[in-house]
GROMACS .gro file of C-alpha atoms in nm:
model
  456
    1UNK     CA    1   0.001   0.020   0.001
    2UNK     CA    2   0.142   0.335  -0.100
    3UNK     CA    3   0.164   0.563   0.184
    4UNK     CA    4   0.038   0.854  -0.046
    5UNK     CA    5  -0.281   0.737  -0.052
    6UNK     CA    6  -0.557   0.713   0.236
    7UNK     CA    7  -0.708   0.441   0.455
    8UNK     CA    8  -1.052   0.427   0.532
    9UNK     CA    9  -1.317   0.215   0.660
   10UNK     CA   10  -1.529   0.133   0.345
   11UNK     CA   11  -1.810   0.251   0.530
   12UNK     CA   12  -1.632   0.602   0.555
   13UNK     CA   13  -1.515   0.594   0.208
   14UNK     CA   14  -1.852   0.553   0.009
   15UNK     CA   15  -2.223   0.642   0.090
   16UNK     CA   16  -2.385   0.302   0.149
   17UNK     CA   17  -2.805   0.253   0.122
   18UNK     CA   18  -2.799   0.662   0.095
   19UNK     CA   19  -3.143   0.860   0.140
   20UNK     CA   20  -3.366   0.862  -0.156
   21UNK     CA   21  -3.695   0.958  -0.155
   22UNK     CA   22  -3.976   0.743  -0.296
   23UNK     CA   23  -4.377   0.823  -0.322
   24UNK     CA   24  -4.552   0.544  -0.169
   25UNK     CA   25  -4.819   0.448  -0.473
   26UNK     CA   26  -4.619   0.631  -0.721
   27UNK     CA   27  -4.453   0.376  -0.977
   28UNK     CA   28  -4.088   0.369  -1.045
   29UNK     CA   29  -3.792   0.181  -1.241
   30UNK     CA   30  -3.744  -0.159  -1.027
   31UNK     CA   31  -3.463  -0.425  -1.057
   32UNK     CA   32  -3.485  -0.753  -0.980
   33UNK     CA   33  -3.183  -0.987  -0.880
   34UNK     CA   34  -3.227  -1.209  -1.138
   35UNK     CA   35  -3.179  -0.880  -1.388
   36UNK     CA   36  -2.807  -0.918  -1.269
   37UNK     CA   37  -2.565  -1.092  -1.488
   38UNK     CA   38  -2.220  -1.111  -1.327
   39UNK     CA   39  -2.078  -1.106  -1.632
   40UNK     CA   40  -2.173  -0.752  -1.702
   41UNK     CA   41  -2.134  -0.404  -1.555
   42UNK     CA   42  -2.437  -0.263  -1.541
   43UNK     CA   43  -2.811  -0.337  -1.464
   44UNK     CA   44  -3.131  -0.163  -1.668
   45UNK     CA   45  -3.478  -0.177  -1.480
   46UNK     CA   46  -3.672  -0.495  -1.505
   47UNK     CA   47  -4.007  -0.357  -1.504
   48UNK     CA   48  -4.208  -0.021  -1.439
   49UNK     CA   49  -4.362  -0.099  -1.040
   50UNK     CA   50  -4.568   0.081  -0.764
   51UNK     CA   51  -4.368   0.173  -0.490
   52UNK     CA   52  -4.497   0.049  -0.177
   53UNK     CA   53  -4.288   0.049   0.087
   54UNK     CA   54  -3.991  -0.220   0.081
   55UNK     CA   55  -3.713  -0.223  -0.126
   56UNK     CA   56  -3.326  -0.085  -0.149
   57UNK     CA   57  -3.375   0.247  -0.319
   58UNK     CA   58  -3.117   0.416  -0.526
   59UNK     CA   59  -3.023   0.639  -0.820
   60UNK     CA   60  -2.875   0.639  -1.170
   61UNK     CA   61  -2.503   0.496  -1.164
   62UNK     CA   62  -2.561   0.320  -0.805
   63UNK     CA   63  -2.356   0.063  -0.739
   64UNK     CA   64  -2.611  -0.257  -0.629
   65UNK     CA   65  -2.443  -0.524  -0.441
   66UNK     CA   66  -2.616  -0.820  -0.352
   67UNK     CA   67  -2.597  -0.907   0.026
   68UNK     CA   68  -2.758  -1.269   0.022
   69UNK     CA   69  -2.609  -1.620   0.000
   70UNK     CA   70  -2.586  -1.762  -0.303
   71UNK     CA   71  -2.584  -1.412  -0.507
   72UNK     CA   72  -2.311  -1.287  -0.337
   73UNK     CA   73  -2.062  -1.552  -0.392
   74UNK     CA   74  -2.199  -1.552  -0.755
   75UNK     CA   75  -2.053  -1.194  -0.826
   76UNK     CA   76  -2.410  -1.000  -0.870
   77UNK     CA   77  -2.290  -0.670  -0.816
   78UNK     CA   78  -2.432  -0.416  -1.107
   79UNK     CA   79  -2.393  -0.015  -1.178
   80UNK     CA   80  -2.790   0.074  -1.229
   81UNK     CA   81  -2.809   0.227  -1.543
   82UNK     CA   82  -3.178   0.327  -1.671
   83UNK     CA   83  -3.250   0.307  -2.041
   84UNK     CA   84  -3.392   0.593  -2.079
   85UNK     CA   85  -3.153   0.756  -1.915
   86UNK     CA   86  -3.326   0.924  -1.668
   87UNK     CA   87  -3.143   1.040  -1.323
   88UNK     CA   88  -3.431   0.938  -1.153
   89UNK     CA   89  -3.500   0.758  -0.825
   90UNK     CA   90  -3.561   0.381  -0.893
   91UNK     CA   91  -3.615   0.090  -0.676
   92UNK     CA   92  -3.547  -0.327  -0.643
   93UNK     CA   93  -3.493  -0.594  -0.435
   94UNK     CA   94  -3.476  -0.610  -0.057
   95UNK     CA   95  -3.143  -0.790  -0.084
   96UNK     CA   96  -2.966  -0.531  -0.281
   97UNK     CA   97  -2.680  -0.281  -0.032
   98UNK     CA   98  -2.686   0.004  -0.246
   99UNK     CA   99  -2.314   0.173  -0.248
  100UNK     CA  100  -2.260   0.567  -0.407
  101UNK     CA  101  -1.949   0.743  -0.381
  102UNK     CA  102  -1.886   0.970  -0.091
  103UNK     CA  103  -1.864   1.349  -0.219
  104UNK     CA  104  -1.551   1.453  -0.173
  105UNK     CA  105  -1.388   1.147  -0.115
  106UNK     CA  106  -1.445   0.913  -0.376
  107UNK     CA  107  -1.545   0.856  -0.703
  108UNK     CA  108  -1.861   0.701  -0.787
  109UNK     CA  109  -1.708   0.497  -1.052
  110UNK     CA  110  -1.419   0.410  -0.802
  111UNK     CA  111  -1.688   0.293  -0.578
  112UNK     CA  112  -1.830   0.067  -0.781
  113UNK     CA  113  -1.485  -0.126  -0.883
  114UNK     CA  114  -1.398  -0.117  -0.492
  115UNK     CA  115  -1.711  -0.374  -0.482
  116UNK     CA  116  -1.566  -0.562  -0.763
  117UNK     CA  117  -1.209  -0.635  -0.601
  118UNK     CA  118  -1.200  -0.964  -0.505
  119UNK     CA  119  -1.010  -0.928  -0.148
  120UNK     CA  120  -1.333  -0.682  -0.063
  121UNK     CA  121  -1.584  -0.961  -0.186
  122UNK     CA  122  -1.445  -1.228   0.000
  123UNK     CA  123  -1.435  -0.992   0.356
  124UNK     CA  124  -1.814  -0.929   0.267
  125UNK     CA  125  -1.893  -1.307   0.249
  126UNK     CA  126  -1.702  -1.391   0.537
  127UNK     CA  127  -1.947  -1.139   0.723
  128UNK     CA  128  -2.252  -1.337   0.668
  129UNK     CA  129  -2.450  -1.426   0.920
  130UNK     CA  130  -2.778  -1.599   0.991
  131UNK     CA  131  -2.916  -1.927   0.916
  132UNK     CA  132  -2.764  -2.190   0.627
  133UNK     CA  133  -2.853  -2.088   0.284
  134UNK     CA  134  -3.058  -1.766   0.390
  135UNK     CA  135  -2.716  -1.582   0.491
  136UNK     CA  136  -2.678  -1.234   0.472
  137UNK     CA  137  -2.411  -0.951   0.493
  138UNK     CA  138  -2.470  -0.696   0.712
  139UNK     CA  139  -2.424  -0.347   0.587
  140UNK     CA  140  -2.255  -0.192   0.909
  141UNK     CA  141  -1.985  -0.508   0.921
  142UNK     CA  142  -1.820  -0.355   0.574
  143UNK     CA  143  -1.673  -0.097   0.753
  144UNK     CA  144  -1.427  -0.364   0.882
  145UNK     CA  145  -1.281  -0.386   0.542
  146UNK     CA  146  -1.017  -0.066   0.505
  147UNK     CA  147  -1.032   0.095   0.132
  148UNK     CA  148  -0.732   0.301  -0.029
  149UNK     CA  149  -0.847   0.604  -0.105
  150UNK     CA  150  -0.625   0.798  -0.376
  151UNK     CA  151  -0.712   1.127  -0.489
  152UNK     CA  152  -1.006   1.205  -0.684
  153UNK     CA  153  -0.792   1.253  -0.993
  154UNK     CA  154  -0.627   0.929  -0.973
  155UNK     CA  155  -0.960   0.724  -0.892
  156UNK     CA  156  -1.133   0.900  -1.174
  157UNK     CA  157  -0.830   0.751  -1.417
  158UNK     CA  158  -0.843   0.443  -1.240
  159UNK     CA  159  -1.203   0.382  -1.325
  160UNK     CA  160  -1.157   0.504  -1.686
  161UNK     CA  161  -0.872   0.214  -1.728
  162UNK     CA  162  -1.116  -0.043  -1.570
  163UNK     CA  163  -1.417   0.094  -1.754
  164UNK     CA  164  -1.298   0.065  -2.104
  165UNK     CA  165  -1.249  -0.308  -2.080
  166UNK     CA  166  -1.584  -0.291  -1.949
  167UNK     CA  167  -1.713  -0.094  -2.240
  168UNK     CA  168  -1.542  -0.321  -2.488
  169UNK     CA  169  -1.739  -0.626  -2.322
  170UNK     CA  170  -2.054  -0.435  -2.359
  171UNK     CA  171  -1.989  -0.378  -2.704
  172UNK     CA  172  -1.959  -0.720  -2.761
  173UNK     CA  173  -2.261  -0.763  -2.571
  174UNK     CA  174  -2.455  -0.545  -2.813
  175UNK     CA  175  -2.307  -0.707  -3.085
  176UNK     CA  176  -2.398  -1.029  -2.984
  177UNK     CA  177  -2.772  -0.928  -2.912
  178UNK     CA  178  -2.804  -0.789  -3.228
  179UNK     CA  179  -2.687  -1.090  -3.449
  180UNK     CA  180  -2.846  -1.341  -3.204
  181UNK     CA  181  -3.174  -1.189  -3.280
  182UNK     CA  182  -3.131  -1.192  -3.630
  183UNK     CA  183  -3.044  -1.527  -3.624
  184UNK     CA  184  -3.340  -1.652  -3.403
  185UNK     CA  185  -3.612  -1.450  -3.614
  186UNK     CA  186  -3.458  -1.619  -3.925
  187UNK     CA  187  -3.536  -1.985  -3.732
  188UNK     CA  188  -3.888  -1.844  -3.631
  189UNK     CA  189  -3.954  -1.766  -3.977
  190UNK     CA  190  -3.872  -2.071  -4.156
  191UNK     CA  191  -3.976  -2.336  -3.869
  192UNK     CA  192  -4.244  -2.181  -3.675
  193UNK     CA  193  -4.403  -1.906  -3.856
  194UNK     CA  194  -4.367  -2.105  -4.198
  195UNK     CA  195  -4.323  -1.728  -4.346
  196UNK     CA  196  -4.134  -1.932  -4.700
  197UNK     CA  197  -4.449  -2.167  -4.735
  198UNK     CA  198  -4.688  -1.866  -4.717
  199UNK     CA  199  -4.459  -1.673  -4.975
  200UNK     CA  200  -4.488  -1.979  -5.224
  201UNK     CA  201  -4.838  -2.017  -5.165
  202UNK     CA  202  -4.889  -1.664  -5.251
  203UNK     CA  203  -4.658  -1.731  -5.579
  204UNK     CA  204  -4.868  -1.989  -5.673
  205UNK     CA  205  -5.229  -1.888  -5.612
  206UNK     CA  206  -5.251  -2.122  -5.337
  207UNK     CA  207  -5.542  -2.118  -5.064
  208UNK     CA  208  -5.372  -2.013  -4.739
  209UNK     CA  209  -5.544  -2.141  -4.411
  210UNK     CA  210  -5.769  -1.908  -4.232
  211UNK     CA  211  -5.507  -1.928  -3.923
  212UNK     CA  212  -5.236  -1.800  -4.112
  213UNK     CA  213  -5.384  -1.557  -4.337
  214UNK     CA  214  -5.292  -1.221  -4.087
  215UNK     CA  215  -4.949  -1.370  -4.140
  216UNK     CA  216  -4.991  -1.384  -4.544
  217UNK     CA  217  -5.127  -1.017  -4.551
  218UNK     CA  218  -4.856  -0.920  -4.364
  219UNK     CA  219  -4.591  -1.105  -4.598
  220UNK     CA  220  -4.779  -0.981  -4.897
  221UNK     CA  221  -4.750  -0.609  -4.775
  222UNK     CA  222  -4.427  -0.673  -4.744
  223UNK     CA  223  -4.316  -0.819  -5.085
  224UNK     CA  224  -4.102  -0.543  -5.223
  225UNK     CA  225  -3.909  -0.478  -4.913
  226UNK     CA  226  -3.817  -0.844  -4.813
  227UNK     CA  227  -3.517  -1.023  -4.958
  228UNK     CA  228  -3.602  -1.315  -5.137
  229UNK     CA  229  -3.474  -1.643  -5.040
  230UNK     CA  230  -3.194  -1.840  -5.301
  231UNK     CA  231  -3.384  -2.061  -5.500
  232UNK     CA  232  -3.165  -2.384  -5.375
  233UNK     CA  233  -3.364  -2.257  -5.030
  234UNK     CA  234  -3.715  -2.161  -5.159
  235UNK     CA  235  -3.758  -2.463  -5.343
  236UNK     CA  236  -3.680  -2.654  -5.012
  237UNK     CA  237  -4.025  -2.522  -4.890
  238UNK     CA  238  -4.392  -2.652  -5.005
  239UNK     CA  239  -4.627  -2.400  -5.166
  240UNK     CA  240  -4.897  -2.590  -4.957
  241UNK     CA  241  -5.032  -2.655  -4.622
  242UNK     CA  242  -5.167  -2.940  -4.475
  243UNK     CA  243  -5.403  -2.999  -4.149
  244UNK     CA  244  -5.260  -3.219  -3.865
  245UNK     CA  245  -5.458  -3.345  -3.544
  246UNK     CA  246  -5.154  -3.307  -3.346
  247UNK     CA  247  -5.018  -2.916  -3.424
  248UNK     CA  248  -5.290  -2.803  -3.674
  249UNK     CA  249  -5.161  -2.666  -4.004
  250UNK     CA  250  -4.777  -2.765  -4.084
  251UNK     CA  251  -4.607  -2.734  -4.459
  252UNK     CA  252  -4.750  -3.019  -4.686
  253UNK     CA  253  -4.492  -3.294  -4.673
  254UNK     CA  254  -4.366  -3.200  -4.325
  255UNK     CA  255  -4.354  -3.447  -4.075
  256UNK     CA  256  -4.540  -3.435  -3.700
  257UNK     CA  257  -4.205  -3.567  -3.479
  258UNK     CA  258  -4.182  -3.638  -3.127
  259UNK     CA  259  -3.878  -3.439  -3.022
  260UNK     CA  260  -3.732  -3.772  -2.894
  261UNK     CA  261  -3.716  -3.907  -3.175
  262UNK     CA  262  -3.471  -3.640  -3.373
  263UNK     CA  263  -3.236  -3.593  -3.078
  264UNK     CA  264  -2.966  -3.810  -2.862
  265UNK     CA  265  -2.998  -3.734  -2.482
  266UNK     CA  266  -2.663  -3.751  -2.265
  267UNK     CA  267  -2.702  -3.715  -1.860
  268UNK     CA  268  -2.427  -3.548  -1.645
  269UNK     CA  269  -2.314  -3.617  -1.312
  270UNK     CA  270  -2.089  -3.500  -1.005
  271UNK     CA  271  -1.758  -3.640  -0.893
  272UNK     CA  272  -1.735  -3.681  -0.550
  273UNK     CA  273  -1.675  -3.346  -0.393
  274UNK     CA  274  -1.516  -3.514  -0.094
  275UNK     CA  275  -1.225  -3.642  -0.342
  276UNK     CA  276  -0.978  -3.327  -0.393
  277UNK     CA  277  -0.792  -3.547  -0.721
  278UNK     CA  278  -1.137  -3.502  -0.916
  279UNK     CA  279  -1.140  -3.089  -0.926
  280UNK     CA  280  -0.998  -2.779  -0.995
  281UNK     CA  281  -0.852  -2.956  -1.326
  282UNK     CA  282  -0.870  -2.779  -1.653
  283UNK     CA  283  -1.221  -2.947  -1.790
  284UNK     CA  284  -1.516  -2.672  -1.754
  285UNK     CA  285  -1.804  -2.839  -1.547
  286UNK     CA  286  -2.132  -2.687  -1.639
  287UNK     CA  287  -2.449  -2.627  -1.424
  288UNK     CA  288  -2.706  -2.401  -1.441
  289UNK     CA  289  -2.535  -2.079  -1.316
  290UNK     CA  290  -2.267  -2.103  -1.580
  291UNK     CA  291  -2.575  -2.066  -1.811
  292UNK     CA  292  -2.482  -1.758  -2.026
  293UNK     CA  293  -2.744  -1.484  -2.157
  294UNK     CA  294  -2.965  -1.617  -2.425
  295UNK     CA  295  -2.794  -1.330  -2.636
  296UNK     CA  296  -2.453  -1.478  -2.627
  297UNK     CA  297  -2.566  -1.853  -2.698
  298UNK     CA  298  -2.242  -1.970  -2.584
  299UNK     CA  299  -2.071  -2.120  -2.258
  300UNK     CA  300  -1.703  -2.117  -2.283
  301UNK     CA  301  -1.604  -2.136  -1.920
  302UNK     CA  302  -1.754  -2.241  -1.586
  303UNK     CA  303  -1.724  -2.184  -1.186
  304UNK     CA  304  -1.614  -2.520  -1.147
  305UNK     CA  305  -1.361  -2.735  -1.311
  306UNK     CA  306  -1.286  -3.105  -1.289
  307UNK     CA  307  -0.992  -3.366  -1.374
  308UNK     CA  308  -1.010  -3.622  -1.649
  309UNK     CA  309  -0.974  -3.850  -1.309
  310UNK     CA  310  -1.281  -3.692  -1.157
  311UNK     CA  311  -1.475  -3.794  -1.527
  312UNK     CA  312  -1.331  -4.120  -1.522
  313UNK     CA  313  -1.452  -4.178  -1.209
  314UNK     CA  314  -1.835  -4.052  -1.213
  315UNK     CA  315  -2.108  -4.046  -1.508
  316UNK     CA  316  -2.021  -3.722  -1.632
  317UNK     CA  317  -1.893  -3.710  -2.003
  318UNK     CA  318  -1.741  -3.423  -2.211
  319UNK     CA  319  -1.984  -3.279  -2.455
  320UNK     CA  320  -1.810  -3.187  -2.789
  321UNK     CA  321  -1.864  -2.809  -2.931
  322UNK     CA  322  -2.197  -2.758  -3.064
  323UNK     CA  323  -2.397  -2.943  -2.801
  324UNK     CA  324  -2.738  -2.772  -2.677
  325UNK     CA  325  -2.708  -2.802  -2.259
  326UNK     CA  326  -3.080  -2.751  -2.125
  327UNK     CA  327  -3.090  -2.722  -1.760
  328UNK     CA  328  -3.364  -3.010  -1.638
  329UNK     CA  329  -3.406  -2.961  -1.252
  330UNK     CA  330  -3.435  -2.635  -1.014
  331UNK     CA  331  -3.434  -2.336  -1.336
  332UNK     CA  332  -3.566  -2.540  -1.555
  333UNK     CA  333  -3.499  -2.455  -1.957
  334UNK     CA  334  -3.211  -2.236  -1.925
  335UNK     CA  335  -3.003  -2.327  -2.271
  336UNK     CA  336  -2.660  -2.289  -2.396
  337UNK     CA  337  -2.443  -2.420  -2.690
  338UNK     CA  338  -2.134  -2.600  -2.593
  339UNK     CA  339  -1.825  -2.346  -2.702
  340UNK     CA  340  -1.546  -2.583  -2.567
  341UNK     CA  341  -1.561  -2.910  -2.444
  342UNK     CA  342  -1.702  -2.949  -2.137
  343UNK     CA  343  -1.897  -3.160  -1.848
  344UNK     CA  344  -2.235  -3.113  -1.695
  345UNK     CA  345  -2.391  -3.181  -1.346
  346UNK     CA  346  -2.698  -3.443  -1.308
  347UNK     CA  347  -2.941  -3.147  -1.324
  348UNK     CA  348  -2.888  -3.110  -1.722
  349UNK     CA  349  -2.938  -3.302  -2.012
  350UNK     CA  350  -2.684  -3.283  -2.348
  351UNK     CA  351  -2.834  -3.264  -2.667
  352UNK     CA  352  -2.750  -3.308  -3.018
  353UNK     CA  353  -2.932  -3.385  -3.327
  354UNK     CA  354  -2.938  -3.723  -3.471
  355UNK     CA  355  -2.837  -3.811  -3.815
  356UNK     CA  356  -2.760  -3.488  -3.996
  357UNK     CA  357  -2.965  -3.239  -3.799
  358UNK     CA  358  -2.753  -2.943  -3.757
  359UNK     CA  359  -2.675  -2.843  -3.394
  360UNK     CA  360  -2.831  -2.445  -3.448
  361UNK     CA  361  -3.150  -2.623  -3.568
  362UNK     CA  362  -3.172  -2.810  -3.242
  363UNK     CA  363  -3.061  -2.528  -3.030
  364UNK     CA  364  -3.319  -2.339  -3.145
  365UNK     CA  365  -3.623  -2.621  -3.152
  366UNK     CA  366  -3.543  -2.639  -2.795
  367UNK     CA  367  -3.523  -2.285  -2.732
  368UNK     CA  368  -3.876  -2.235  -2.855
  369UNK     CA  369  -3.992  -2.575  -2.699
  370UNK     CA  370  -3.889  -2.456  -2.358
  371UNK     CA  371  -4.220  -2.346  -2.226
  372UNK     CA  372  -4.372  -2.719  -2.391
  373UNK     CA  373  -4.101  -2.864  -2.187
  374UNK     CA  374  -4.192  -2.649  -1.859
  375UNK     CA  375  -4.558  -2.738  -1.892
  376UNK     CA  376  -4.481  -3.103  -1.963
  377UNK     CA  377  -4.233  -3.137  -1.690
  378UNK     CA  378  -4.279  -3.417  -1.415
  379UNK     CA  379  -4.316  -3.252  -1.068
  380UNK     CA  380  -4.563  -3.042  -0.886
  381UNK     CA  381  -4.428  -2.750  -0.971
  382UNK     CA  382  -4.320  -2.838  -1.319
  383UNK     CA  383  -3.963  -2.798  -1.205
  384UNK     CA  384  -3.772  -3.110  -1.336
  385UNK     CA  385  -3.769  -3.224  -1.689
  386UNK     CA  386  -3.706  -3.591  -1.760
  387UNK     CA  387  -3.634  -3.821  -2.070
  388UNK     CA  388  -3.981  -3.923  -2.093
  389UNK     CA  389  -4.054  -3.544  -2.120
  390UNK     CA  390  -3.908  -3.502  -2.449
  391UNK     CA  391  -4.120  -3.808  -2.569
  392UNK     CA  392  -4.427  -3.556  -2.529
  393UNK     CA  393  -4.303  -3.245  -2.716
  394UNK     CA  394  -4.434  -3.255  -3.110
  395UNK     CA  395  -4.242  -3.058  -3.376
  396UNK     CA  396  -4.265  -2.990  -3.741
  397UNK     CA  397  -3.986  -3.157  -3.926
  398UNK     CA  398  -3.901  -3.121  -4.270
  399UNK     CA  399  -3.583  -3.369  -4.259
  400UNK     CA  400  -3.218  -3.319  -4.221
  401UNK     CA  401  -3.152  -3.105  -4.589
  402UNK     CA  402  -3.377  -2.808  -4.472
  403UNK     CA  403  -3.139  -2.786  -4.084
  404UNK     CA  404  -2.811  -2.774  -4.253
  405UNK     CA  405  -2.937  -2.498  -4.514
  406UNK     CA  406  -3.036  -2.308  -4.152
  407UNK     CA  407  -2.713  -2.366  -4.037
  408UNK     CA  408  -2.523  -2.226  -4.341
  409UNK     CA  409  -2.722  -1.924  -4.292
  410UNK     CA  410  -2.646  -1.874  -3.948
  411UNK     CA  411  -2.343  -2.019  -3.872
  412UNK     CA  412  -2.124  -1.689  -3.945
  413UNK     CA  413  -2.349  -1.488  -3.748
  414UNK     CA  414  -2.285  -1.758  -3.473
  415UNK     CA  415  -1.897  -1.772  -3.547
  416UNK     CA  416  -1.884  -1.369  -3.461
  417UNK     CA  417  -2.084  -1.451  -3.147
  418UNK     CA  418  -1.840  -1.712  -3.046
  419UNK     CA  419  -1.572  -1.518  -3.120
  420UNK     CA  420  -1.716  -1.205  -2.924
  421UNK     CA  421  -1.755  -1.470  -2.609
  422UNK     CA  422  -1.425  -1.525  -2.617
  423UNK     CA  423  -1.291  -1.159  -2.656
  424UNK     CA  424  -1.510  -1.034  -2.362
  425UNK     CA  425  -1.359  -1.343  -2.152
  426UNK     CA  426  -0.997  -1.237  -2.226
  427UNK     CA  427  -1.132  -0.847  -2.146
  428UNK     CA  428  -1.265  -0.993  -1.821
  429UNK     CA  429  -0.947  -1.165  -1.710
  430UNK     CA  430  -0.739  -0.820  -1.795
  431UNK     CA  431  -0.975  -0.641  -1.547
  432UNK     CA  432  -0.967  -0.862  -1.343
  433UNK     CA  433  -0.581  -0.878  -1.313
  434UNK     CA  434  -0.584  -0.511  -1.308
  435UNK     CA  435  -0.829  -0.413  -1.048
  436UNK     CA  436  -0.611  -0.533  -0.722
  437UNK     CA  437  -0.300  -0.398  -0.837
  438UNK     CA  438  -0.492  -0.045  -0.955
  439UNK     CA  439  -0.692  -0.050  -0.636
  440UNK     CA  440  -0.380  -0.139  -0.398
  441UNK     CA  441  -0.142   0.111  -0.556
  442UNK     CA  442   0.110  -0.183  -0.662
  443UNK     CA  443   0.012  -0.014  -1.010
  444UNK     CA  444   0.015   0.359  -1.003
  445UNK     CA  445  -0.113   0.609  -1.277
  446UNK     CA  446   0.200   0.877  -1.347
  447UNK     CA  447   0.072   1.211  -1.366
  448UNK     CA  448  -0.333   1.130  -1.284
  449UNK     CA  449  -0.452   1.500  -1.352
  450UNK     CA  450  -0.271   1.517  -1.697
  451UNK     CA  451  -0.436   1.198  -1.820
  452UNK     CA  452  -0.726   1.297  -1.667
  453UNK     CA  453  -0.753   1.625  -1.857
  454UNK     CA  454  -0.660   1.431  -2.178
  455UNK     CA  455  -0.969   1.190  -2.105
  456UNK     CA  456  -1.202   1.482  -2.098
   0.00000   0.00000   0.00000
């Protein structure tokens, strides 16, 4: 610790749970705990909600720190950044501790990075009290952690350096969001809304089923603007529909198939936690906490890792790249595509297509049917999916060829998404390595005032 910096108790360096006025009965932005993604710096409002009396109260750019297990251990910490740019008040889960830079003492963004310091988080975890499974950090206990407090100019430069890495991560996230939305729209257009069949039927002058006429009218109105499909793709779609008892109208010649007949399922497992040689290896081991946001599609790393011996001595298996993982217990229906070979626990299934059915088709088919899987899941609150569940889900299937055409169209976007995920992981590693070095003074910023001038 450099002698030029002050050292203050955390509770004196920042404002904790600062006063924010909300009027009972009025509607304000609300942030739910589940909205916070530990891999992202910012969180936006989950919804507008009437304020009654409870909940953490905060303003734009305040830091929200989860105080309850396991959210704190999982790194649920984020700055609140409203989508509408408003700096007005908001509220959220009662399980947040609100942190704000103290006027004249700490920069608000610097205060955020103090909470991201692993040393601080470990201290907070050590202060948890309460019964097992419902332990919380008392806000006042954070005063037991001393933090370095450089001059405000140096704080702002430190926050800028770390923030520039987070900005790049955010840019990758937004790019992935756009690419994934385009990919999902194409899947739904082909396999859910049957747009190419409607287009072919309109071109051929064939009748459109009543249930699809609104969609047909929309397609007809956009005829001049929409990009036509290449002939080799368009010719794979029929120009008529036929009625089925199981699913209503589907493209003529397609079959109603049980999902279980189209995919192979792989179960997972957990190596014995009491045997150290099975853990902390090189093989990622997926559980539902590792599920990425749907816009990132791929899971490339996990919180826990196992050894090859752990795999060999348990029922878990190595899943190849391209496998879809779907959570089957607890938080049901979380989906991810495997971006690096990995194992998984017994609360998930690995899903791959049979024959030449494409990985991307399987991934989106599973995602689209998540609601059906939840409704068909066994258990009083639909919190379990079994192998039999996959036998209850029906889809309209065109054959392998069209799924491969889908893959050809979407794969360039998915390759870019995967590359962005790896890039963001590298940026996160750089940021996490820099945080303790910059916040402790191990790495000093030369002439911070001059650097700050150039930044501003």
